[in-house]
Short mmCIF file of N, CA and C in Angstrom, two decimals:
data_model
loop_
_atom_site.label_atom_id
_atom_site.label_comp_id
_atom_site.label_asym_id
_atom_site.label_seq_id
_atom_site.Cartn_x
_atom_site.Cartn_y
_atom_site.Cartn_z
N MET A 132 71.46 110.40 90.25
CA MET A 132 72.82 109.90 90.14
C MET A 132 72.95 108.98 88.96
N ARG A 133 74.18 108.91 88.45
CA ARG A 133 74.44 108.04 87.30
C ARG A 133 75.64 107.16 87.59
N SER A 134 75.81 106.17 86.77
CA SER A 134 76.94 105.26 86.92
C SER A 134 78.24 105.94 86.51
N VAL A 135 79.33 105.46 87.11
CA VAL A 135 80.66 105.90 86.71
C VAL A 135 81.46 104.65 86.40
N ILE A 136 81.65 104.42 85.12
CA ILE A 136 82.33 103.23 84.64
C ILE A 136 83.77 103.56 84.25
N ASP A 137 83.98 104.76 83.77
CA ASP A 137 85.29 105.20 83.32
C ASP A 137 85.50 106.62 83.83
N ILE A 138 86.71 106.97 84.18
CA ILE A 138 87.00 108.32 84.66
C ILE A 138 86.58 109.36 83.62
N LEU A 139 86.58 108.99 82.36
CA LEU A 139 86.17 109.91 81.30
C LEU A 139 84.67 110.14 81.27
N ASP A 140 83.92 109.41 82.10
CA ASP A 140 82.49 109.67 82.25
C ASP A 140 82.25 110.99 82.98
N LEU A 141 83.28 111.49 83.65
CA LEU A 141 83.15 112.73 84.43
C LEU A 141 83.82 113.88 83.69
N THR A 142 83.19 115.03 83.75
CA THR A 142 83.79 116.23 83.16
C THR A 142 84.86 116.77 84.09
N VAL A 143 85.67 117.68 83.58
CA VAL A 143 86.68 118.33 84.41
C VAL A 143 86.01 119.06 85.57
N GLU A 144 84.88 119.69 85.29
CA GLU A 144 84.15 120.40 86.33
C GLU A 144 83.63 119.45 87.41
N GLU A 145 83.14 118.28 87.00
CA GLU A 145 82.66 117.29 87.97
C GLU A 145 83.82 116.74 88.81
N LEU A 146 84.96 116.53 88.19
CA LEU A 146 86.13 116.06 88.94
C LEU A 146 86.58 117.12 89.95
N ASP A 147 86.59 118.39 89.52
CA ASP A 147 86.95 119.48 90.43
C ASP A 147 85.99 119.53 91.62
N GLU A 148 84.71 119.37 91.36
CA GLU A 148 83.70 119.40 92.43
C GLU A 148 83.88 118.20 93.35
N LEU A 149 84.19 117.05 92.79
CA LEU A 149 84.42 115.85 93.58
C LEU A 149 85.60 116.05 94.55
N VAL A 150 86.67 116.63 94.05
CA VAL A 150 87.83 116.90 94.90
C VAL A 150 87.48 117.93 95.97
N LYS A 151 86.71 118.93 95.60
CA LYS A 151 86.29 119.97 96.56
C LYS A 151 85.46 119.35 97.69
N VAL A 152 84.52 118.49 97.33
CA VAL A 152 83.69 117.84 98.35
C VAL A 152 84.53 116.89 99.21
N ALA A 153 85.44 116.16 98.58
CA ALA A 153 86.33 115.26 99.35
C ALA A 153 87.15 116.05 100.36
N ASP A 154 87.68 117.19 99.95
CA ASP A 154 88.43 118.05 100.87
C ASP A 154 87.55 118.53 102.01
N ASP A 155 86.31 118.87 101.70
CA ASP A 155 85.39 119.33 102.73
C ASP A 155 85.04 118.21 103.71
N ILE A 156 84.91 117.01 103.19
CA ILE A 156 84.64 115.85 104.07
C ILE A 156 85.82 115.66 105.03
N ILE A 157 87.02 115.77 104.52
CA ILE A 157 88.21 115.62 105.37
C ILE A 157 88.25 116.71 106.44
N ASP A 158 87.93 117.94 106.03
CA ASP A 158 87.99 119.07 106.97
C ASP A 158 86.82 119.11 107.94
N ASN A 159 85.66 118.57 107.54
CA ASN A 159 84.44 118.66 108.34
C ASN A 159 83.71 117.32 108.39
N PRO A 160 84.32 116.27 108.93
CA PRO A 160 83.68 114.95 108.89
C PRO A 160 82.31 114.90 109.55
N GLY A 161 82.10 115.65 110.61
CA GLY A 161 80.81 115.65 111.28
C GLY A 161 79.67 116.13 110.40
N LYS A 162 79.97 117.03 109.51
CA LYS A 162 78.98 117.58 108.57
C LYS A 162 78.43 116.49 107.63
N TYR A 163 79.22 115.46 107.43
CA TYR A 163 78.85 114.41 106.47
C TYR A 163 78.53 113.07 107.12
N SER A 164 78.61 112.99 108.44
CA SER A 164 78.50 111.70 109.12
C SER A 164 77.16 111.00 108.96
N GLU A 165 76.14 111.70 108.53
CA GLU A 165 74.83 111.08 108.33
C GLU A 165 74.31 111.25 106.89
N LYS A 166 75.16 111.68 105.97
CA LYS A 166 74.74 111.95 104.59
C LYS A 166 74.16 110.72 103.89
N CYS A 167 74.62 109.55 104.27
CA CYS A 167 74.12 108.33 103.64
C CYS A 167 73.28 107.48 104.59
N LYS A 168 72.77 108.10 105.64
CA LYS A 168 71.93 107.37 106.58
C LYS A 168 70.73 106.77 105.82
N GLY A 169 70.48 105.50 106.05
CA GLY A 169 69.38 104.81 105.38
C GLY A 169 69.72 104.33 103.98
N LYS A 170 70.94 104.53 103.53
CA LYS A 170 71.37 104.10 102.19
C LYS A 170 72.26 102.86 102.31
N LYS A 171 72.23 102.03 101.26
CA LYS A 171 73.01 100.81 101.24
C LYS A 171 73.91 100.76 100.00
N LEU A 172 75.17 100.46 100.24
CA LEU A 172 76.14 100.22 99.18
C LEU A 172 76.30 98.72 99.02
N ALA A 173 76.17 98.22 97.80
CA ALA A 173 76.43 96.81 97.52
C ALA A 173 77.82 96.70 96.91
N THR A 174 78.71 95.99 97.60
CA THR A 174 80.04 95.76 97.07
C THR A 174 80.05 94.38 96.43
N LEU A 175 80.12 94.37 95.11
CA LEU A 175 80.11 93.12 94.35
C LEU A 175 81.52 92.89 93.82
N PHE A 176 82.32 92.17 94.57
CA PHE A 176 83.71 91.94 94.21
C PHE A 176 83.87 90.50 93.75
N PHE A 177 83.94 90.34 92.43
CA PHE A 177 84.04 89.03 91.82
C PHE A 177 85.47 88.50 91.79
N GLU A 178 86.41 89.30 92.30
CA GLU A 178 87.79 88.86 92.42
C GLU A 178 88.38 89.44 93.71
N PRO A 179 89.43 88.84 94.21
CA PRO A 179 89.99 89.30 95.47
C PRO A 179 90.43 90.76 95.43
N SER A 180 90.16 91.44 96.51
CA SER A 180 90.59 92.83 96.68
C SER A 180 90.47 93.14 98.16
N THR A 181 91.42 93.81 98.68
CA THR A 181 91.33 94.23 100.07
C THR A 181 91.21 95.75 100.13
N ARG A 182 92.23 96.45 99.64
CA ARG A 182 92.24 97.91 99.77
C ARG A 182 91.05 98.56 99.06
N THR A 183 90.76 98.15 97.84
CA THR A 183 89.68 98.79 97.09
C THR A 183 88.33 98.54 97.75
N ARG A 184 88.06 97.29 98.10
CA ARG A 184 86.78 96.97 98.72
C ARG A 184 86.62 97.68 100.06
N LEU A 185 87.65 97.61 100.87
CA LEU A 185 87.56 98.24 102.19
C LEU A 185 87.47 99.76 102.09
N SER A 186 88.07 100.36 101.07
CA SER A 186 87.96 101.82 100.93
C SER A 186 86.52 102.22 100.64
N PHE A 187 85.84 101.47 99.79
CA PHE A 187 84.42 101.76 99.52
C PHE A 187 83.58 101.54 100.77
N GLU A 188 83.82 100.42 101.46
CA GLU A 188 83.04 100.11 102.65
C GLU A 188 83.29 101.13 103.76
N ALA A 189 84.54 101.48 104.00
CA ALA A 189 84.86 102.46 105.05
C ALA A 189 84.23 103.81 104.74
N ALA A 190 84.27 104.22 103.49
CA ALA A 190 83.68 105.51 103.11
C ALA A 190 82.17 105.51 103.37
N MET A 191 81.50 104.41 103.03
CA MET A 191 80.05 104.35 103.25
C MET A 191 79.73 104.40 104.74
N TYR A 192 80.49 103.67 105.53
CA TYR A 192 80.27 103.70 106.99
C TYR A 192 80.54 105.08 107.56
N GLU A 193 81.59 105.75 107.09
CA GLU A 193 81.92 107.10 107.57
C GLU A 193 80.80 108.09 107.25
N LEU A 194 80.05 107.82 106.17
CA LEU A 194 78.95 108.69 105.77
C LEU A 194 77.62 108.25 106.38
N GLY A 195 77.66 107.26 107.27
CA GLY A 195 76.46 106.84 107.98
C GLY A 195 75.62 105.79 107.29
N GLY A 196 76.12 105.23 106.19
CA GLY A 196 75.36 104.23 105.45
C GLY A 196 75.71 102.82 105.87
N ASN A 197 75.15 101.87 105.14
CA ASN A 197 75.37 100.45 105.39
C ASN A 197 75.93 99.79 104.15
N VAL A 198 76.49 98.61 104.34
CA VAL A 198 77.13 97.87 103.25
C VAL A 198 76.63 96.44 103.24
N LEU A 199 76.40 95.92 102.04
CA LEU A 199 76.10 94.51 101.84
C LEU A 199 76.85 94.06 100.60
N GLY A 200 77.01 92.79 100.44
CA GLY A 200 77.70 92.32 99.24
C GLY A 200 78.52 91.09 99.47
N PHE A 201 79.49 90.87 98.58
CA PHE A 201 80.36 89.71 98.67
C PHE A 201 81.76 90.09 98.20
N SER A 202 82.73 89.30 98.64
CA SER A 202 84.12 89.62 98.34
C SER A 202 84.79 88.59 97.43
N GLU A 203 84.03 87.64 96.95
CA GLU A 203 84.56 86.67 95.99
C GLU A 203 83.40 86.03 95.24
N ALA A 204 83.62 85.74 93.98
CA ALA A 204 82.56 85.20 93.14
C ALA A 204 82.01 83.88 93.67
N GLN A 205 82.83 83.08 94.32
CA GLN A 205 82.40 81.78 94.81
C GLN A 205 81.31 81.89 95.88
N SER A 206 81.20 83.07 96.50
CA SER A 206 80.17 83.22 97.53
C SER A 206 78.93 83.93 96.99
N SER A 207 78.83 84.01 95.66
CA SER A 207 77.66 84.64 95.04
C SER A 207 77.00 83.65 94.09
N SER A 208 75.88 84.06 93.53
CA SER A 208 75.18 83.18 92.58
C SER A 208 75.94 83.03 91.26
N ALA A 209 77.00 83.81 91.08
CA ALA A 209 77.85 83.62 89.90
C ALA A 209 78.44 82.21 89.90
N ALA A 210 78.66 81.67 91.08
CA ALA A 210 79.19 80.31 91.19
C ALA A 210 78.22 79.28 90.60
N LYS A 211 76.94 79.64 90.54
CA LYS A 211 75.92 78.75 89.96
C LYS A 211 75.63 79.11 88.51
N GLY A 212 76.35 80.15 87.99
CA GLY A 212 76.17 80.52 86.60
C GLY A 212 75.33 81.75 86.36
N GLU A 213 74.92 82.45 87.42
CA GLU A 213 74.14 83.68 87.24
C GLU A 213 74.98 84.72 86.50
N SER A 214 74.37 85.42 85.57
CA SER A 214 75.08 86.42 84.78
C SER A 214 75.26 87.72 85.57
N VAL A 215 76.20 88.53 85.14
CA VAL A 215 76.40 89.85 85.73
C VAL A 215 75.13 90.68 85.59
N ALA A 216 74.48 90.57 84.45
CA ALA A 216 73.24 91.32 84.22
C ALA A 216 72.18 90.94 85.24
N ASP A 217 71.98 89.64 85.45
CA ASP A 217 70.98 89.20 86.42
C ASP A 217 71.35 89.59 87.84
N THR A 218 72.63 89.50 88.18
CA THR A 218 73.07 89.91 89.50
C THR A 218 72.76 91.39 89.72
N ALA A 219 73.06 92.22 88.74
CA ALA A 219 72.81 93.66 88.85
C ALA A 219 71.32 93.95 89.03
N LYS A 220 70.49 93.26 88.28
CA LYS A 220 69.03 93.45 88.41
C LYS A 220 68.57 93.09 89.82
N THR A 221 69.04 91.96 90.31
CA THR A 221 68.62 91.50 91.64
C THR A 221 69.11 92.43 92.73
N VAL A 222 70.39 92.78 92.69
CA VAL A 222 70.97 93.63 93.73
C VAL A 222 70.32 95.01 93.74
N SER A 223 69.84 95.46 92.60
CA SER A 223 69.14 96.76 92.53
C SER A 223 67.93 96.82 93.46
N CYS A 224 67.38 95.67 93.78
CA CYS A 224 66.22 95.61 94.68
C CYS A 224 66.62 95.79 96.15
N TYR A 225 67.90 95.64 96.46
CA TYR A 225 68.34 95.64 97.85
C TYR A 225 69.25 96.79 98.24
N ALA A 226 69.80 97.50 97.26
CA ALA A 226 70.80 98.52 97.54
C ALA A 226 70.47 99.81 96.80
N ASP A 227 71.21 100.85 97.12
CA ASP A 227 71.03 102.15 96.48
C ASP A 227 72.13 102.47 95.48
N ILE A 228 73.24 101.77 95.58
CA ILE A 228 74.37 101.95 94.67
C ILE A 228 75.23 100.70 94.71
N ILE A 229 75.92 100.42 93.61
CA ILE A 229 76.78 99.24 93.50
C ILE A 229 78.20 99.69 93.22
N ALA A 230 79.16 99.10 93.93
CA ALA A 230 80.58 99.20 93.58
C ALA A 230 80.99 97.80 93.13
N MET A 231 81.44 97.67 91.88
CA MET A 231 81.72 96.35 91.33
C MET A 231 83.16 96.22 90.87
N ARG A 232 83.77 95.11 91.25
CA ARG A 232 85.09 94.73 90.76
C ARG A 232 84.94 93.38 90.09
N HIS A 233 85.46 93.27 88.87
CA HIS A 233 85.29 92.04 88.10
C HIS A 233 86.53 91.80 87.26
N PRO A 234 86.93 90.54 87.08
CA PRO A 234 88.14 90.27 86.29
C PRO A 234 87.96 90.50 84.78
N LYS A 235 86.72 90.57 84.29
CA LYS A 235 86.50 90.75 82.86
C LYS A 235 86.20 92.21 82.52
N GLU A 236 86.94 92.72 81.56
CA GLU A 236 86.71 94.08 81.10
C GLU A 236 85.28 94.21 80.58
N GLY A 237 84.62 95.28 80.99
CA GLY A 237 83.26 95.55 80.52
C GLY A 237 82.16 95.04 81.43
N ALA A 238 82.49 94.20 82.40
CA ALA A 238 81.44 93.65 83.27
C ALA A 238 80.69 94.75 84.04
N PRO A 239 81.36 95.74 84.62
CA PRO A 239 80.61 96.80 85.30
C PRO A 239 79.72 97.60 84.33
N LEU A 240 80.15 97.75 83.09
CA LEU A 240 79.32 98.43 82.10
C LEU A 240 78.05 97.62 81.85
N VAL A 241 78.18 96.31 81.70
CA VAL A 241 77.01 95.44 81.54
C VAL A 241 76.10 95.58 82.75
N ALA A 242 76.68 95.59 83.94
CA ALA A 242 75.88 95.75 85.16
C ALA A 242 75.13 97.07 85.13
N SER A 243 75.78 98.14 84.69
CA SER A 243 75.13 99.45 84.68
C SER A 243 73.96 99.49 83.71
N TYR A 244 74.03 98.74 82.63
CA TYR A 244 72.92 98.69 81.67
C TYR A 244 71.72 97.94 82.24
N ASN A 245 71.96 97.06 83.20
CA ASN A 245 70.89 96.21 83.73
C ASN A 245 70.42 96.58 85.12
N ALA A 246 71.20 97.37 85.84
CA ALA A 246 70.82 97.80 87.18
C ALA A 246 69.88 99.00 87.10
N THR A 247 69.06 99.16 88.11
CA THR A 247 68.20 100.34 88.19
C THR A 247 68.77 101.36 89.17
N ILE A 248 70.00 101.10 89.64
CA ILE A 248 70.72 101.99 90.54
C ILE A 248 72.09 102.26 89.93
N PRO A 249 72.79 103.30 90.36
CA PRO A 249 74.11 103.59 89.80
C PRO A 249 75.13 102.50 90.12
N VAL A 250 76.06 102.31 89.19
CA VAL A 250 77.16 101.36 89.35
C VAL A 250 78.47 102.13 89.26
N ILE A 251 79.36 101.86 90.21
CA ILE A 251 80.70 102.43 90.18
C ILE A 251 81.67 101.30 89.82
N ASN A 252 82.49 101.52 88.82
CA ASN A 252 83.48 100.53 88.42
C ASN A 252 84.65 100.60 89.40
N ALA A 253 84.85 99.54 90.16
CA ALA A 253 85.95 99.45 91.11
C ALA A 253 87.10 98.63 90.53
N GLY A 254 87.05 98.41 89.24
CA GLY A 254 88.10 97.67 88.54
C GLY A 254 87.50 96.57 87.68
N ASP A 255 87.93 96.54 86.42
CA ASP A 255 87.47 95.47 85.53
C ASP A 255 88.62 95.03 84.64
N GLY A 256 89.22 93.92 85.03
CA GLY A 256 90.36 93.40 84.29
C GLY A 256 91.48 94.43 84.25
N GLY A 257 92.07 94.61 83.09
CA GLY A 257 93.14 95.59 82.93
C GLY A 257 92.62 96.95 82.51
N HIS A 258 91.31 97.12 82.48
CA HIS A 258 90.69 98.34 81.95
C HIS A 258 90.74 99.50 82.94
N ASN A 259 89.96 99.47 83.95
CA ASN A 259 89.88 100.56 84.94
C ASN A 259 90.11 100.03 86.34
N HIS A 260 90.66 100.87 87.15
CA HIS A 260 90.86 100.52 88.56
C HIS A 260 91.11 101.79 89.35
#
């Protein structure tokens, strides 16, 4: 697996396949209920979000996985000055994939360069969302 920072990271064929699998999940939820068993999603939300964060978390739970993370920067080591790069390196030791929301454009890209697991951009400033 690879990181997805921008929708343009995916080809038309990959987007078509993604929609096809999403439709199949909707039609056959039981078929996918354990697909992520034993996997952990880290939700690193450095700014407030309800719908986006919960959509990632609900999807992981529906697929049988687990979630860890934080919903505001003040509850993370960023409050003590830890960099996005260092956070990504550390979280890579505890999770299988990261969903990151950050107020600064490019922060998820920086995380993807430093993480050893895939990073999904869940929003970065006015750039992607």
